[in-house]
mmCIF file of C-alpha atoms in Angstrom:
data_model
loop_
_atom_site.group_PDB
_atom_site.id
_atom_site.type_symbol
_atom_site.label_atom_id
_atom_site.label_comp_id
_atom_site.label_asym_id
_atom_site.label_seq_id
_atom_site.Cartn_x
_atom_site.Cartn_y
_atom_site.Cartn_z
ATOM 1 C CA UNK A 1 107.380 117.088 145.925
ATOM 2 C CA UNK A 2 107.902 118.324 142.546
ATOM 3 C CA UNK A 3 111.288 119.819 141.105
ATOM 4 C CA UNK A 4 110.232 123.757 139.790
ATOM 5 C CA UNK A 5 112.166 126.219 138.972
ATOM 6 C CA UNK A 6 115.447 126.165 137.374
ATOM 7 C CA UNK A 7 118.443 124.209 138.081
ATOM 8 C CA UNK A 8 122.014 124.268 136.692
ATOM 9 C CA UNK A 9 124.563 121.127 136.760
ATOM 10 C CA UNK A 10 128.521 121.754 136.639
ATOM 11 C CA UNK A 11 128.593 118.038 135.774
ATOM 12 C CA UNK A 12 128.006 115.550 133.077
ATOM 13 C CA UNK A 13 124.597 114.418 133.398
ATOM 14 C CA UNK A 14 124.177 110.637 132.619
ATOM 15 C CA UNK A 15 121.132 108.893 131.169
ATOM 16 C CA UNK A 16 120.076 105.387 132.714
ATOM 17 C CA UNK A 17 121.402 101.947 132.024
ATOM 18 C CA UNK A 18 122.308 100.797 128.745
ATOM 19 C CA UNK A 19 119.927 97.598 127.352
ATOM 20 C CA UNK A 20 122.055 95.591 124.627
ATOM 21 C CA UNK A 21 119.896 93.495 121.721
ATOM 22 C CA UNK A 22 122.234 91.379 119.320
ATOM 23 C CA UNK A 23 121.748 89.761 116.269
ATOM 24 C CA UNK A 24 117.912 90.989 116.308
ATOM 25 C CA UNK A 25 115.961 90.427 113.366
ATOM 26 C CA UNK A 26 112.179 90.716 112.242
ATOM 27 C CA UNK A 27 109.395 92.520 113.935
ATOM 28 C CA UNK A 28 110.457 93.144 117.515
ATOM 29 C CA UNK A 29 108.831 94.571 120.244
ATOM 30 C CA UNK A 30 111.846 95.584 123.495
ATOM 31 C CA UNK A 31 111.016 95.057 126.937
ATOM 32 C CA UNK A 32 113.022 97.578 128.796
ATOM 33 C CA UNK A 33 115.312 96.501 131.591
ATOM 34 C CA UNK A 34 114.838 98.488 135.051
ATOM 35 C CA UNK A 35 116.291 101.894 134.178
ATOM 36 C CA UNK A 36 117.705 101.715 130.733
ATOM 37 C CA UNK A 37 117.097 105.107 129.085
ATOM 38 C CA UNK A 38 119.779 103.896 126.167
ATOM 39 C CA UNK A 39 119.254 100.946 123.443
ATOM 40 C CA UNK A 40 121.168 99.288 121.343
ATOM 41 C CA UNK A 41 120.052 96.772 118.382
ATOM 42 C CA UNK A 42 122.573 95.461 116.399
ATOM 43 C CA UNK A 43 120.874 93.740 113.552
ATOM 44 C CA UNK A 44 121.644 90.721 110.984
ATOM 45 C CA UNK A 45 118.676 91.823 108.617
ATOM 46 C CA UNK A 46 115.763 94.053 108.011
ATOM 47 C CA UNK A 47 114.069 94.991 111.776
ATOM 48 C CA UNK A 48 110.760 96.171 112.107
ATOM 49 C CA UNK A 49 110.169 97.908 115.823
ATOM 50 C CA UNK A 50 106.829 97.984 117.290
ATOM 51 C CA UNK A 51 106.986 98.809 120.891
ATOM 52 C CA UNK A 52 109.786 99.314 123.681
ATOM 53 C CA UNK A 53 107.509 98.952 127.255
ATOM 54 C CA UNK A 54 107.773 101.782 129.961
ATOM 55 C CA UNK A 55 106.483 104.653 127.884
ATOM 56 C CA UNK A 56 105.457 106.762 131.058
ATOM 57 C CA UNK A 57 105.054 110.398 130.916
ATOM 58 C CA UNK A 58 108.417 112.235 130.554
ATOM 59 C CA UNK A 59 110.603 108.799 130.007
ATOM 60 C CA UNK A 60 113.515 109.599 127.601
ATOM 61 C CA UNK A 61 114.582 106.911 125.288
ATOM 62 C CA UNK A 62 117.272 106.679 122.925
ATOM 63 C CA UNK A 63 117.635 104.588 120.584
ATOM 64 C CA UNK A 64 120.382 103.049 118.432
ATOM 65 C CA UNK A 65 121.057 100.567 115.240
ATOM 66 C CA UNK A 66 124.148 99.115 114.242
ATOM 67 C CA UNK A 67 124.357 96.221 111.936
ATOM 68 C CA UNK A 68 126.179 92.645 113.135
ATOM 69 C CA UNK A 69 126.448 91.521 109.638
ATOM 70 C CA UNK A 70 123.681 91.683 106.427
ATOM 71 C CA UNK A 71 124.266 95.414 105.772
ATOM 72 C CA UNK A 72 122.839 97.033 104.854
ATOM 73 C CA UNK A 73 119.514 96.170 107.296
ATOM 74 C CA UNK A 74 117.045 98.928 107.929
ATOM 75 C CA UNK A 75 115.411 99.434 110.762
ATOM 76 C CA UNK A 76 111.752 100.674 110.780
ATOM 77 C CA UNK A 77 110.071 102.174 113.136
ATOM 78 C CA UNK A 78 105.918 101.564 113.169
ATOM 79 C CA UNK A 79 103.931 104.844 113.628
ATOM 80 C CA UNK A 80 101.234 104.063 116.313
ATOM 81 C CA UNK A 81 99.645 105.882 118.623
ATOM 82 C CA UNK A 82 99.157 102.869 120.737
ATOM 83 C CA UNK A 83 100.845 102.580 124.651
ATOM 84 C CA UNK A 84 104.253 101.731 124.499
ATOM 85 C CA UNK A 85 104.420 102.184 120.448
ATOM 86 C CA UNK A 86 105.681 105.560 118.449
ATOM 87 C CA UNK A 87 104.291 108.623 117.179
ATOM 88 C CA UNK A 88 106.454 108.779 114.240
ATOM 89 C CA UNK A 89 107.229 112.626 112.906
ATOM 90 C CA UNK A 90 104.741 113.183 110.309
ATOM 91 C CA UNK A 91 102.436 110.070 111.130
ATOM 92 C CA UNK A 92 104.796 108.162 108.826
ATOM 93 C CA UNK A 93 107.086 105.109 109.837
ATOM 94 C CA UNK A 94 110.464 106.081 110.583
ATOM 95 C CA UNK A 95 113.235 104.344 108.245
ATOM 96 C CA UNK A 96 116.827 104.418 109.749
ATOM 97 C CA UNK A 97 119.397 102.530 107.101
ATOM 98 C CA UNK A 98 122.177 101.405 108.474
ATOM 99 C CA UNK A 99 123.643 102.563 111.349
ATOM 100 C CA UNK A 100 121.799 105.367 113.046
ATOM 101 C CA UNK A 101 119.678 106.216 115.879
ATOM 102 C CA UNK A 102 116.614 108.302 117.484
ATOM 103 C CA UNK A 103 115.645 109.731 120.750
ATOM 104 C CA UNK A 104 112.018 109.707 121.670
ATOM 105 C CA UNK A 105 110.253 111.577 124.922
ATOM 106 C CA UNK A 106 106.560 109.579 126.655
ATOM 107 C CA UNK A 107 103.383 111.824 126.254
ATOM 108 C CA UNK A 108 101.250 109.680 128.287
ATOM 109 C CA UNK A 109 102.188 106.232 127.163
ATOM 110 C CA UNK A 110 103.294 106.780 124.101
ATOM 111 C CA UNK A 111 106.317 107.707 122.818
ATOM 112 C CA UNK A 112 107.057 110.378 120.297
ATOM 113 C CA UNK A 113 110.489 110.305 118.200
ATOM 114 C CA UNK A 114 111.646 113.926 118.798
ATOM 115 C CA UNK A 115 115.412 113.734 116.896
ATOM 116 C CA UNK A 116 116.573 111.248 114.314
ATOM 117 C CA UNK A 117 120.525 110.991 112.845
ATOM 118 C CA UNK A 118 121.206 108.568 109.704
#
């Protein structure tokens, strides 16, 4: 049954299983390991991101860059409305230079980039 009402933690609460990609280059599209809520890409150029699988209503994914060598590389994000790509804050692709990151929330099977930090 369903979790309503509200609910209070005295703990940390922990997202899923972090997914490592190195040296990623390109366009890329992520297939998500079971559970991992948390990516990292380091990067040794320019990265074009498509699609991360396992958008499903609710997910929470966050996202992070760091660069393995070739800074500074740029990450960009493709706006799509398409399952398992990203609704990108103002329909426009999402740049991140350098190191930096986003978190994203599934509506449907999409995801939509909520926060972004440069």
């Amino acid at each position: 049954s369903p979790w309503t009402g509200e609910h209070k933690f005295n703990a940390d609460v922990f997202l899923g299983t972090l997914q490592t990609l190195s040296n990623q280059s390109g366009a890329i599209n992520i297939t998500r390991t079971a559970g991992a809520m948390r990516i990292l890409v380091t990067s040794t150029n320019d990265i074009t991101l498509g699609t991360v699988s396992g958008a499903s209503e609710g997910n929470i994914l966050c996202f992070e860059h760091a660069e393995a060598s070739g800074a500074p590389n740029t990450v960009t994000v493709t706006h799509s409305t398409a399952d398992d790509a990203f609704s990108c804050p103002g329909s426009v692709n999402l740049a991140i230079v350098g190191r930096g990151s986003f978190i994203a929330v599934a509506r449907g099977n999409n995801w939509k980039i909520l926060a972004t930090t440069n």
